[in-house]
């Protein structure tokens, strides 16, 4: 099992979760974070750190977000690790409560 970043992260990219990850499993894209399933040790310390509740245990990913399971694995292979927190995107608060943002994902 691994943890998965879902739709809620798109266009927000809060990085509070990055600082607590003991294995540096997060990968950074232009407007989204992904978790590398090969590095994730299922510790769950990142989950409460996410202010938009975008991180789920793989088994708990909502049904309409299940496509993010393979997407995290795919993007983790393309993107570089992020190991230190940085400011959220400038308009993150505006996007924090928007649902179904898949079309906004930049690869």
PDB file of N, CA and C in Angstrom:
ATOM      1  N   UNK A   1       0.840  -1.180   0.000  1.00  0.00           N
ATOM      2  CA  UNK A   1       0.000   0.000   0.000  1.00  0.00           C
ATOM      3  C   UNK A   1       0.888   1.247   0.000  1.00  0.00           C
ATOM      4  N   UNK A   2       0.366   2.304  -0.557  1.00  0.00           N
ATOM      5  CA  UNK A   2       1.058   3.583  -0.585  1.00  0.00           C
ATOM      6  C   UNK A   2       0.034   4.682  -0.356  1.00  0.00           C
ATOM      7  N   UNK A   3       0.513   5.887  -0.253  1.00  0.00           N
ATOM      8  CA  UNK A   3      -0.388   7.034  -0.139  1.00  0.00           C
ATOM      9  C   UNK A   3      -0.439   7.745  -1.482  1.00  0.00           C
ATOM     10  N   UNK A   4      -1.567   8.374  -1.748  1.00  0.00           N
ATOM     11  CA  UNK A   4      -1.861   8.953  -3.052  1.00  0.00           C
ATOM     12  C   UNK A   4      -2.274  10.408  -2.899  1.00  0.00           C
ATOM     13  N   UNK A   5      -1.736  11.263  -3.749  1.00  0.00           N
ATOM     14  CA  UNK A   5      -2.178  12.661  -3.810  1.00  0.00           C
ATOM     15  C   UNK A   5      -3.285  12.720  -4.853  1.00  0.00           C
ATOM     16  N   UNK A   6      -4.385  13.368  -4.513  1.00  0.00           N
ATOM     17  CA  UNK A   6      -5.552  13.399  -5.382  1.00  0.00           C
ATOM     18  C   UNK A   6      -5.843  14.814  -5.898  1.00  0.00           C
ATOM     19  N   UNK A   7      -6.949  14.915  -6.573  1.00  0.00           N
ATOM     20  CA  UNK A   7      -7.420  16.121  -7.258  1.00  0.00           C
ATOM     21  C   UNK A   7      -7.308  17.414  -6.446  1.00  0.00           C
ATOM     22  N   UNK A   8      -7.559  17.352  -5.159  1.00  0.00           N
ATOM     23  CA  UNK A   8      -7.573  18.561  -4.335  1.00  0.00           C
ATOM     24  C   UNK A   8      -6.241  19.322  -4.350  1.00  0.00           C
ATOM     25  N   UNK A   9      -5.161  18.655  -4.663  1.00  0.00           N
ATOM     26  CA  UNK A   9      -3.846  19.297  -4.695  1.00  0.00           C
ATOM     27  C   UNK A   9      -3.638  20.174  -5.933  1.00  0.00           C
ATOM     28  N   UNK A  10      -4.332  19.860  -6.999  1.00  0.00           N
ATOM     29  CA  UNK A  10      -4.117  20.580  -8.258  1.00  0.00           C
ATOM     30  C   UNK A  10      -4.398  22.063  -8.087  1.00  0.00           C
ATOM     31  N   UNK A  11      -3.459  22.881  -8.542  1.00  0.00           N
ATOM     32  CA  UNK A  11      -3.504  24.344  -8.505  1.00  0.00           C
ATOM     33  C   UNK A  11      -3.378  24.930  -7.103  1.00  0.00           C
ATOM     34  N   UNK A  12      -3.132  24.077  -6.124  1.00  0.00           N
ATOM     35  CA  UNK A  12      -2.868  24.550  -4.756  1.00  0.00           C
ATOM     36  C   UNK A  12      -1.390  24.321  -4.437  1.00  0.00           C
ATOM     37  N   UNK A  13      -1.020  23.034  -4.472  1.00  0.00           N
ATOM     38  CA  UNK A  13       0.353  22.589  -4.222  1.00  0.00           C
ATOM     39  C   UNK A  13       0.900  23.116  -2.906  1.00  0.00           C
ATOM     40  N   UNK A  14       0.128  22.913  -1.849  1.00  0.00           N
ATOM     41  CA  UNK A  14       0.654  23.187  -0.514  1.00  0.00           C
ATOM     42  C   UNK A  14       1.720  22.127  -0.254  1.00  0.00           C
ATOM     43  N   UNK A  15       2.815  22.509   0.348  1.00  0.00           N
ATOM     44  CA  UNK A  15       3.915  21.555   0.529  1.00  0.00           C
ATOM     45  C   UNK A  15       4.189  21.230   1.995  1.00  0.00           C
ATOM     46  N   UNK A  16       3.230  21.448   2.853  1.00  0.00           N
ATOM     47  CA  UNK A  16       3.384  21.124   4.272  1.00  0.00           C
ATOM     48  C   UNK A  16       3.748  19.648   4.459  1.00  0.00           C
ATOM     49  N   UNK A  17       3.223  18.802   3.594  1.00  0.00           N
ATOM     50  CA  UNK A  17       3.431  17.357   3.663  1.00  0.00           C
ATOM     51  C   UNK A  17       4.882  16.959   3.420  1.00  0.00           C
ATOM     52  N   UNK A  18       5.578  17.725   2.647  1.00  0.00           N
ATOM     53  CA  UNK A  18       6.945  17.396   2.231  1.00  0.00           C
ATOM     54  C   UNK A  18       7.902  17.356   3.418  1.00  0.00           C
ATOM     55  N   UNK A  19       7.766  18.304   4.326  1.00  0.00           N
ATOM     56  CA  UNK A  19       8.697  18.387   5.457  1.00  0.00           C
ATOM     57  C   UNK A  19       8.640  17.190   6.390  1.00  0.00           C
ATOM     58  N   UNK A  20       7.507  16.527   6.462  1.00  0.00           N
ATOM     59  CA  UNK A  20       7.370  15.419   7.408  1.00  0.00           C
ATOM     60  C   UNK A  20       7.656  14.053   6.797  1.00  0.00           C
ATOM     61  N   UNK A  21       7.826  13.988   5.499  1.00  0.00           N
ATOM     62  CA  UNK A  21       8.048  12.698   4.833  1.00  0.00           C
ATOM     63  C   UNK A  21       9.450  12.162   5.141  1.00  0.00           C
ATOM     64  N   UNK A  22       9.537  11.016   5.827  1.00  0.00           N
ATOM     65  CA  UNK A  22      10.856  10.497   6.198  1.00  0.00           C
ATOM     66  C   UNK A  22      11.636   9.885   5.040  1.00  0.00           C
ATOM     67  N   UNK A  23      10.986   9.648   3.904  1.00  0.00           N
ATOM     68  CA  UNK A  23      11.680   9.002   2.789  1.00  0.00           C
ATOM     69  C   UNK A  23      11.773   9.882   1.544  1.00  0.00           C
ATOM     70  N   UNK A  24      11.384  11.149   1.659  1.00  0.00           N
ATOM     71  CA  UNK A  24      11.415  12.060   0.507  1.00  0.00           C
ATOM     72  C   UNK A  24      10.685  11.465  -0.692  1.00  0.00           C
ATOM     73  N   UNK A  25       9.464  10.978  -0.456  1.00  0.00           N
ATOM     74  CA  UNK A  25       8.681  10.310  -1.492  1.00  0.00           C
ATOM     75  C   UNK A  25       7.897  11.274  -2.388  1.00  0.00           C
ATOM     76  N   UNK A  26       7.857  12.549  -2.037  1.00  0.00           N
ATOM     77  CA  UNK A  26       7.082  13.496  -2.842  1.00  0.00           C
ATOM     78  C   UNK A  26       7.857  13.957  -4.066  1.00  0.00           C
ATOM     79  N   UNK A  27       7.118  14.131  -5.148  1.00  0.00           N
ATOM     80  CA  UNK A  27       7.662  14.643  -6.399  1.00  0.00           C
ATOM     81  C   UNK A  27       6.879  15.894  -6.775  1.00  0.00           C
ATOM     82  N   UNK A  28       7.577  16.859  -7.372  1.00  0.00           N
ATOM     83  CA  UNK A  28       6.972  18.157  -7.660  1.00  0.00           C
ATOM     84  C   UNK A  28       6.789  18.399  -9.144  1.00  0.00           C
ATOM     85  N   UNK A  29       5.553  18.719  -9.497  1.00  0.00           N
ATOM     86  CA  UNK A  29       5.237  19.144 -10.841  1.00  0.00           C
ATOM     87  C   UNK A  29       4.883  20.624 -10.827  1.00  0.00           C
ATOM     88  N   UNK A  30       4.496  21.171 -11.959  1.00  0.00           N
ATOM     89  CA  UNK A  30       4.198  22.595 -12.037  1.00  0.00           C
ATOM     90  C   UNK A  30       3.081  23.064 -11.096  1.00  0.00           C
ATOM     91  N   UNK A  31       2.025  22.253 -10.935  1.00  0.00           N
ATOM     92  CA  UNK A  31       0.925  22.692 -10.071  1.00  0.00           C
ATOM     93  C   UNK A  31       0.296  21.537  -9.284  1.00  0.00           C
ATOM     94  N   UNK A  32       1.110  20.528  -8.980  1.00  0.00           N
ATOM     95  CA  UNK A  32       0.611  19.330  -8.305  1.00  0.00           C
ATOM     96  C   UNK A  32       1.800  18.594  -7.702  1.00  0.00           C
ATOM     97  N   UNK A  33       1.553  17.866  -6.626  1.00  0.00           N
ATOM     98  CA  UNK A  33       2.553  16.977  -6.051  1.00  0.00           C
ATOM     99  C   UNK A  33       2.105  15.540  -6.270  1.00  0.00           C
ATOM    100  N   UNK A  34       3.052  14.642  -6.381  1.00  0.00           N
ATOM    101  CA  UNK A  34       2.757  13.213  -6.482  1.00  0.00           C
ATOM    102  C   UNK A  34       3.609  12.487  -5.457  1.00  0.00           C
ATOM    103  N   UNK A  35       3.181  11.295  -5.101  1.00  0.00           N
ATOM    104  CA  UNK A  35       3.948  10.452  -4.186  1.00  0.00           C
ATOM    105  C   UNK A  35       4.485   9.263  -4.969  1.00  0.00           C
ATOM    106  N   UNK A  36       5.778   9.033  -4.845  1.00  0.00           N
ATOM    107  CA  UNK A  36       6.402   7.889  -5.509  1.00  0.00           C
ATOM    108  C   UNK A  36       6.071   6.631  -4.701  1.00  0.00           C
ATOM    109  N   UNK A  37       5.315   5.708  -5.282  1.00  0.00           N
ATOM    110  CA  UNK A  37       4.936   4.510  -4.535  1.00  0.00           C
ATOM    111  C   UNK A  37       6.122   3.622  -4.165  1.00  0.00           C
ATOM    112  N   UNK A  38       7.230   3.760  -4.870  1.00  0.00           N
ATOM    113  CA  UNK A  38       8.413   2.968  -4.552  1.00  0.00           C
ATOM    114  C   UNK A  38       9.144   3.503  -3.316  1.00  0.00           C
ATOM    115  N   UNK A  39       8.950   4.782  -3.007  1.00  0.00           N
ATOM    116  CA  UNK A  39       9.615   5.394  -1.858  1.00  0.00           C
ATOM    117  C   UNK A  39       8.720   5.511  -0.633  1.00  0.00           C
ATOM    118  N   UNK A  40       7.417   5.540  -0.839  1.00  0.00           N
ATOM    119  CA  UNK A  40       6.470   5.694   0.263  1.00  0.00           C
ATOM    120  C   UNK A  40       6.515   4.464   1.170  1.00  0.00           C
ATOM    121  N   UNK A  41       6.630   4.701   2.487  1.00  0.00           N
ATOM    122  CA  UNK A  41       6.676   3.592   3.446  1.00  0.00           C
ATOM    123  C   UNK A  41       5.368   3.468   4.233  1.00  0.00           C
ATOM    124  N   UNK A  42       4.327   4.124   3.762  1.00  0.00           N
ATOM    125  CA  UNK A  42       3.001   3.991   4.361  1.00  0.00           C
ATOM    126  C   UNK A  42       2.930   4.453   5.810  1.00  0.00           C
ATOM    127  N   UNK A  43       3.676   5.486   6.149  1.00  0.00           N
ATOM    128  CA  UNK A  43       3.705   5.938   7.541  1.00  0.00           C
ATOM    129  C   UNK A  43       2.543   6.868   7.884  1.00  0.00           C
ATOM    130  N   UNK A  44       1.942   7.495   6.895  1.00  0.00           N
ATOM    131  CA  UNK A  44       0.760   8.354   7.061  1.00  0.00           C
ATOM    132  C   UNK A  44       1.033   9.704   7.726  1.00  0.00           C
ATOM    133  N   UNK A  45       2.273  10.055   7.971  1.00  0.00           N
ATOM    134  CA  UNK A  45       2.524  11.334   8.640  1.00  0.00           C
ATOM    135  C   UNK A  45       2.172  12.533   7.751  1.00  0.00           C
ATOM    136  N   UNK A  46       2.112  12.331   6.456  1.00  0.00           N
ATOM    137  CA  UNK A  46       1.790  13.421   5.535  1.00  0.00           C
ATOM    138  C   UNK A  46       0.302  13.776   5.532  1.00  0.00           C
ATOM    139  N   UNK A  47      -0.542  12.809   5.826  1.00  0.00           N
ATOM    140  CA  UNK A  47      -1.990  12.994   5.694  1.00  0.00           C
ATOM    141  C   UNK A  47      -2.517  14.175   6.501  1.00  0.00           C
ATOM    142  N   UNK A  48      -2.235  14.269   7.796  1.00  0.00           N
ATOM    143  CA  UNK A  48      -2.789  15.396   8.555  1.00  0.00           C
ATOM    144  C   UNK A  48      -2.150  16.745   8.219  1.00  0.00           C
ATOM    145  N   UNK A  49      -1.029  16.727   7.526  1.00  0.00           N
ATOM    146  CA  UNK A  49      -0.351  17.975   7.171  1.00  0.00           C
ATOM    147  C   UNK A  49      -0.993  18.686   5.982  1.00  0.00           C
ATOM    148  N   UNK A  50      -1.760  17.980   5.177  1.00  0.00           N
ATOM    149  CA  UNK A  50      -2.332  18.557   3.965  1.00  0.00           C
ATOM    150  C   UNK A  50      -3.560  19.406   4.305  1.00  0.00           C
ATOM    151  N   UNK A  51      -3.487  20.720   4.069  1.00  0.00           N
ATOM    152  CA  UNK A  51      -4.604  21.586   4.432  1.00  0.00           C
ATOM    153  C   UNK A  51      -5.846  21.424   3.552  1.00  0.00           C
ATOM    154  N   UNK A  52      -5.712  20.758   2.400  1.00  0.00           N
ATOM    155  CA  UNK A  52      -6.870  20.558   1.524  1.00  0.00           C
ATOM    156  C   UNK A  52      -7.315  19.091   1.487  1.00  0.00           C
ATOM    157  N   UNK A  53      -6.749  18.279   2.369  1.00  0.00           N
ATOM    158  CA  UNK A  53      -7.114  16.866   2.486  1.00  0.00           C
ATOM    159  C   UNK A  53      -7.021  16.127   1.152  1.00  0.00           C
ATOM    160  N   UNK A  54      -5.886  16.297   0.495  1.00  0.00           N
ATOM    161  CA  UNK A  54      -5.677  15.688  -0.819  1.00  0.00           C
ATOM    162  C   UNK A  54      -4.979  14.338  -0.762  1.00  0.00           C
ATOM    163  N   UNK A  55      -4.511  13.909   0.405  1.00  0.00           N
ATOM    164  CA  UNK A  55      -3.716  12.683   0.505  1.00  0.00           C
ATOM    165  C   UNK A  55      -4.521  11.579   1.192  1.00  0.00           C
ATOM    166  N   UNK A  56      -4.541  10.414   0.541  1.00  0.00           N
ATOM    167  CA  UNK A  56      -5.284   9.260   1.050  1.00  0.00           C
ATOM    168  C   UNK A  56      -4.415   8.014   0.995  1.00  0.00           C
ATOM    169  N   UNK A  57      -4.692   7.093   1.905  1.00  0.00           N
ATOM    170  CA  UNK A  57      -4.127   5.752   1.762  1.00  0.00           C
ATOM    171  C   UNK A  57      -4.723   5.165   0.488  1.00  0.00           C
ATOM    172  N   UNK A  58      -3.951   4.410  -0.239  1.00  0.00           N
ATOM    173  CA  UNK A  58      -4.411   3.858  -1.512  1.00  0.00           C
ATOM    174  C   UNK A  58      -5.770   3.169  -1.388  1.00  0.00           C
ATOM    175  N   UNK A  59      -5.960   2.422  -0.328  1.00  0.00           N
ATOM    176  CA  UNK A  59      -7.220   1.699  -0.145  1.00  0.00           C
ATOM    177  C   UNK A  59      -8.401   2.613   0.172  1.00  0.00           C
ATOM    178  N   UNK A  60      -8.117   3.857   0.568  1.00  0.00           N
ATOM    179  CA  UNK A  60      -9.179   4.800   0.946  1.00  0.00           C
ATOM    180  C   UNK A  60      -9.441   5.890  -0.090  1.00  0.00           C
ATOM    181  N   UNK A  61      -8.749   5.839  -1.212  1.00  0.00           N
ATOM    182  CA  UNK A  61      -8.947   6.851  -2.249  1.00  0.00           C
ATOM    183  C   UNK A  61     -10.414   6.790  -2.697  1.00  0.00           C
ATOM    184  N   UNK A  62     -11.098   7.927  -2.697  1.00  0.00           N
ATOM    185  CA  UNK A  62     -12.500   7.913  -3.142  1.00  0.00           C
ATOM    186  C   UNK A  62     -12.628   7.326  -4.543  1.00  0.00           C
ATOM    187  N   UNK A  63     -13.733   6.672  -4.777  1.00  0.00           N
ATOM    188  CA  UNK A  63     -13.952   5.974  -6.041  1.00  0.00           C
ATOM    189  C   UNK A  63     -13.728   6.885  -7.244  1.00  0.00           C
ATOM    190  N   UNK A  64     -14.188   8.127  -7.172  1.00  0.00           N
ATOM    191  CA  UNK A  64     -14.050   9.039  -8.314  1.00  0.00           C
ATOM    192  C   UNK A  64     -12.638   9.616  -8.460  1.00  0.00           C
ATOM    193  N   UNK A  65     -11.728   9.208  -7.575  1.00  0.00           N
ATOM    194  CA  UNK A  65     -10.346   9.677  -7.612  1.00  0.00           C
ATOM    195  C   UNK A  65      -9.355   8.536  -7.861  1.00  0.00           C
ATOM    196  N   UNK A  66      -9.842   7.350  -8.108  1.00  0.00           N
ATOM    197  CA  UNK A  66      -8.981   6.171  -8.235  1.00  0.00           C
ATOM    198  C   UNK A  66      -7.984   6.280  -9.387  1.00  0.00           C
ATOM    199  N   UNK A  67      -8.293   7.108 -10.378  1.00  0.00           N
ATOM    200  CA  UNK A  67      -7.356   7.290 -11.486  1.00  0.00           C
ATOM    201  C   UNK A  67      -6.064   7.975 -11.037  1.00  0.00           C
ATOM    202  N   UNK A  68      -6.081   8.563  -9.838  1.00  0.00           N
ATOM    203  CA  UNK A  68      -4.869   9.195  -9.322  1.00  0.00           C
ATOM    204  C   UNK A  68      -3.848   8.177  -8.809  1.00  0.00           C
ATOM    205  N   UNK A  69      -4.267   6.941  -8.608  1.00  0.00           N
ATOM    206  CA  UNK A  69      -3.324   5.904  -8.158  1.00  0.00           C
ATOM    207  C   UNK A  69      -2.272   5.660  -9.234  1.00  0.00           C
ATOM    208  N   UNK A  70      -2.643   5.306 -10.454  1.00  0.00           N
ATOM    209  CA  UNK A  70      -1.604   5.144 -11.482  1.00  0.00           C
ATOM    210  C   UNK A  70      -0.979   6.472 -11.896  1.00  0.00           C
ATOM    211  N   UNK A  71      -1.730   7.558 -11.776  1.00  0.00           N
ATOM    212  CA  UNK A  71      -1.190   8.865 -12.155  1.00  0.00           C
ATOM    213  C   UNK A  71      -0.032   9.268 -11.243  1.00  0.00           C
ATOM    214  N   UNK A  72      -0.155   9.045  -9.932  1.00  0.00           N
ATOM    215  CA  UNK A  72       0.949   9.345  -9.023  1.00  0.00           C
ATOM    216  C   UNK A  72       2.190   8.568  -9.413  1.00  0.00           C
ATOM    217  N   UNK A  73       2.025   7.281  -9.705  1.00  0.00           N
ATOM    218  CA  UNK A  73       3.170   6.441 -10.082  1.00  0.00           C
ATOM    219  C   UNK A  73       3.811   6.940 -11.374  1.00  0.00           C
ATOM    220  N   UNK A  74       2.989   7.295 -12.339  1.00  0.00           N
ATOM    221  CA  UNK A  74       3.498   7.792 -13.623  1.00  0.00           C
ATOM    222  C   UNK A  74       4.258   9.106 -13.452  1.00  0.00           C
ATOM    223  N   UNK A  75       3.645  10.061 -12.760  1.00  0.00           N
ATOM    224  CA  UNK A  75       4.276  11.379 -12.603  1.00  0.00           C
ATOM    225  C   UNK A  75       5.514  11.311 -11.725  1.00  0.00           C
ATOM    226  N   UNK A  76       5.517  10.414 -10.743  1.00  0.00           N
ATOM    227  CA  UNK A  76       6.684  10.274  -9.861  1.00  0.00           C
ATOM    228  C   UNK A  76       7.927   9.872 -10.638  1.00  0.00           C
ATOM    229  N   UNK A  77       7.739   9.166 -11.734  1.00  0.00           N
ATOM    230  CA  UNK A  77       8.882   8.769 -12.568  1.00  0.00           C
ATOM    231  C   UNK A  77       9.398   9.943 -13.404  1.00  0.00           C
ATOM    232  N   UNK A  78       8.564  10.928 -13.644  1.00  0.00           N
ATOM    233  CA  UNK A  78       8.924  12.066 -14.498  1.00  0.00           C
ATOM    234  C   UNK A  78       9.422  13.282 -13.713  1.00  0.00           C
ATOM    235  N   UNK A  79       8.913  13.470 -12.511  1.00  0.00           N
ATOM    236  CA  UNK A  79       9.203  14.675 -11.746  1.00  0.00           C
ATOM    237  C   UNK A  79      10.310  14.454 -10.728  1.00  0.00           C
ATOM    238  N   UNK A  80      10.945  15.541 -10.335  1.00  0.00           N
ATOM    239  CA  UNK A  80      12.044  15.495  -9.365  1.00  0.00           C
ATOM    240  C   UNK A  80      11.503  15.522  -7.933  1.00  0.00           C
ATOM    241  N   UNK A  81      12.276  14.946  -7.011  1.00  0.00           N
ATOM    242  CA  UNK A  81      11.872  14.980  -5.602  1.00  0.00           C
ATOM    243  C   UNK A  81      11.795  16.415  -5.071  1.00  0.00           C
ATOM    244  N   UNK A  82      10.882  16.623  -4.162  1.00  0.00           N
ATOM    245  CA  UNK A  82      10.814  17.876  -3.408  1.00  0.00           C
ATOM    246  C   UNK A  82      11.010  17.475  -1.950  1.00  0.00           C
ATOM    247  N   UNK A  83      11.991  18.091  -1.288  1.00  0.00           N
ATOM    248  CA  UNK A  83      12.335  17.688   0.071  1.00  0.00           C
ATOM    249  C   UNK A  83      12.159  18.790   1.094  1.00  0.00           C
ATOM    250  N   UNK A  84      11.875  19.997   0.625  1.00  0.00           N
ATOM    251  CA  UNK A  84      11.667  21.126   1.539  1.00  0.00           C
ATOM    252  C   UNK A  84      10.405  21.869   1.137  1.00  0.00           C
ATOM    253  N   UNK A  85       9.701  22.303   2.133  1.00  0.00           N
ATOM    254  CA  UNK A  85       8.474  23.052   1.910  1.00  0.00           C
ATOM    255  C   UNK A  85       8.772  24.378   1.215  1.00  0.00           C
ATOM    256  N   UNK A  86       7.824  24.827   0.409  1.00  0.00           N
ATOM    257  CA  UNK A  86       7.922  26.130  -0.233  1.00  0.00           C
ATOM    258  C   UNK A  86       6.525  26.734  -0.246  1.00  0.00           C
ATOM    259  N   UNK A  87       6.409  28.006  -0.559  1.00  0.00           N
ATOM    260  CA  UNK A  87       5.075  28.617  -0.550  1.00  0.00           C
ATOM    261  C   UNK A  87       4.128  27.940  -1.545  1.00  0.00           C
ATOM    262  N   UNK A  88       2.858  27.915  -1.177  1.00  0.00           N
ATOM    263  CA  UNK A  88       1.835  27.375  -2.079  1.00  0.00           C
ATOM    264  C   UNK A  88       1.747  28.273  -3.305  1.00  0.00           C
ATOM    265  N   UNK A  89       1.055  27.809  -4.309  1.00  0.00           N
ATOM    266  CA  UNK A  89       0.869  28.623  -5.513  1.00  0.00           C
ATOM    267  C   UNK A  89       0.130  29.914  -5.149  1.00  0.00           C
ATOM    268  N   UNK A  90       0.395  30.993  -5.859  1.00  0.00           N
ATOM    269  CA  UNK A  90      -0.175  32.297  -5.502  1.00  0.00           C
ATOM    270  C   UNK A  90      -1.705  32.329  -5.379  1.00  0.00           C
ATOM    271  N   UNK A  91      -2.392  31.561  -6.197  1.00  0.00           N
ATOM    272  CA  UNK A  91      -3.853  31.558  -6.135  1.00  0.00           C
ATOM    273  C   UNK A  91      -4.398  30.290  -5.475  1.00  0.00           C
ATOM    274  N   UNK A  92      -3.601  29.657  -4.630  1.00  0.00           N
ATOM    275  CA  UNK A  92      -3.983  28.387  -3.998  1.00  0.00           C
ATOM    276  C   UNK A  92      -5.293  28.496  -3.223  1.00  0.00           C
ATOM    277  N   UNK A  93      -5.476  29.559  -2.489  1.00  0.00           N
ATOM    278  CA  UNK A  93      -6.708  29.682  -1.693  1.00  0.00           C
ATOM    279  C   UNK A  93      -7.946  29.724  -2.570  1.00  0.00           C
ATOM    280  N   UNK A  94      -7.829  30.329  -3.739  1.00  0.00           N
ATOM    281  CA  UNK A  94      -8.961  30.383  -4.660  1.00  0.00           C
ATOM    282  C   UNK A  94      -9.328  28.990  -5.178  1.00  0.00           C
ATOM    283  N   UNK A  95      -8.343  28.111  -5.299  1.00  0.00           N
ATOM    284  CA  UNK A  95      -8.554  26.776  -5.848  1.00  0.00           C
ATOM    285  C   UNK A  95      -8.762  25.701  -4.777  1.00  0.00           C
ATOM    286  N   UNK A  96      -8.543  26.046  -3.526  1.00  0.00           N
ATOM    287  CA  UNK A  96      -8.558  25.057  -2.448  1.00  0.00           C
ATOM    288  C   UNK A  96      -9.865  24.275  -2.328  1.00  0.00           C
ATOM    289  N   UNK A  97     -10.973  24.881  -2.650  1.00  0.00           N
ATOM    290  CA  UNK A  97     -12.264  24.202  -2.480  1.00  0.00           C
ATOM    291  C   UNK A  97     -12.967  23.919  -3.803  1.00  0.00           C
ATOM    292  N   UNK A  98     -12.228  24.043  -4.900  1.00  0.00           N
ATOM    293  CA  UNK A  98     -12.767  23.710  -6.216  1.00  0.00           C
ATOM    294  C   UNK A  98     -12.624  22.196  -6.398  1.00  0.00           C
ATOM    295  N   UNK A  99     -13.645  21.565  -6.930  1.00  0.00           N
ATOM    296  CA  UNK A  99     -13.619  20.117  -7.151  1.00  0.00           C
ATOM    297  C   UNK A  99     -13.456  19.809  -8.635  1.00  0.00           C
ATOM    298  N   UNK A 100     -12.983  18.622  -8.915  1.00  0.00           N
ATOM    299  CA  UNK A 100     -12.787  18.127 -10.275  1.00  0.00           C
ATOM    300  C   UNK A 100     -11.897  19.061 -11.102  1.00  0.00           C
ATOM    301  N   UNK A 101     -10.649  19.131 -10.688  1.00  0.00           N
ATOM    302  CA  UNK A 101      -9.667  20.024 -11.326  1.00  0.00           C
ATOM    303  C   UNK A 101      -8.725  19.293 -12.276  1.00  0.00           C
ATOM    304  N   UNK A 102      -9.038  18.080 -12.648  1.00  0.00           N
ATOM    305  CA  UNK A 102      -8.144  17.288 -13.503  1.00  0.00           C
ATOM    306  C   UNK A 102      -7.691  18.039 -14.752  1.00  0.00           C
ATOM    307  N   UNK A 103      -8.592  18.778 -15.344  1.00  0.00           N
ATOM    308  CA  UNK A 103      -8.253  19.505 -16.582  1.00  0.00           C
ATOM    309  C   UNK A 103      -7.215  20.598 -16.324  1.00  0.00           C
ATOM    310  N   UNK A 104      -7.000  20.962 -15.084  1.00  0.00           N
ATOM    311  CA  UNK A 104      -6.028  22.003 -14.732  1.00  0.00           C
ATOM    312  C   UNK A 104      -4.626  21.445 -14.475  1.00  0.00           C
ATOM    313  N   UNK A 105      -4.492  20.131 -14.404  1.00  0.00           N
ATOM    314  CA  UNK A 105      -3.200  19.512 -14.106  1.00  0.00           C
ATOM    315  C   UNK A 105      -2.197  19.768 -15.212  1.00  0.00           C
ATOM    316  N   UNK A 106      -1.047  20.318 -14.827  1.00  0.00           N
ATOM    317  CA  UNK A 106       0.055  20.536 -15.762  1.00  0.00           C
ATOM    318  C   UNK A 106       1.099  19.471 -15.521  1.00  0.00           C
ATOM    319  N   UNK A 107       1.525  18.874 -16.599  1.00  0.00           N
ATOM    320  CA  UNK A 107       2.550  17.833 -16.492  1.00  0.00           C
ATOM    321  C   UNK A 107       3.901  18.414 -16.777  1.00  0.00           C
TER     322      UNK A 107
END
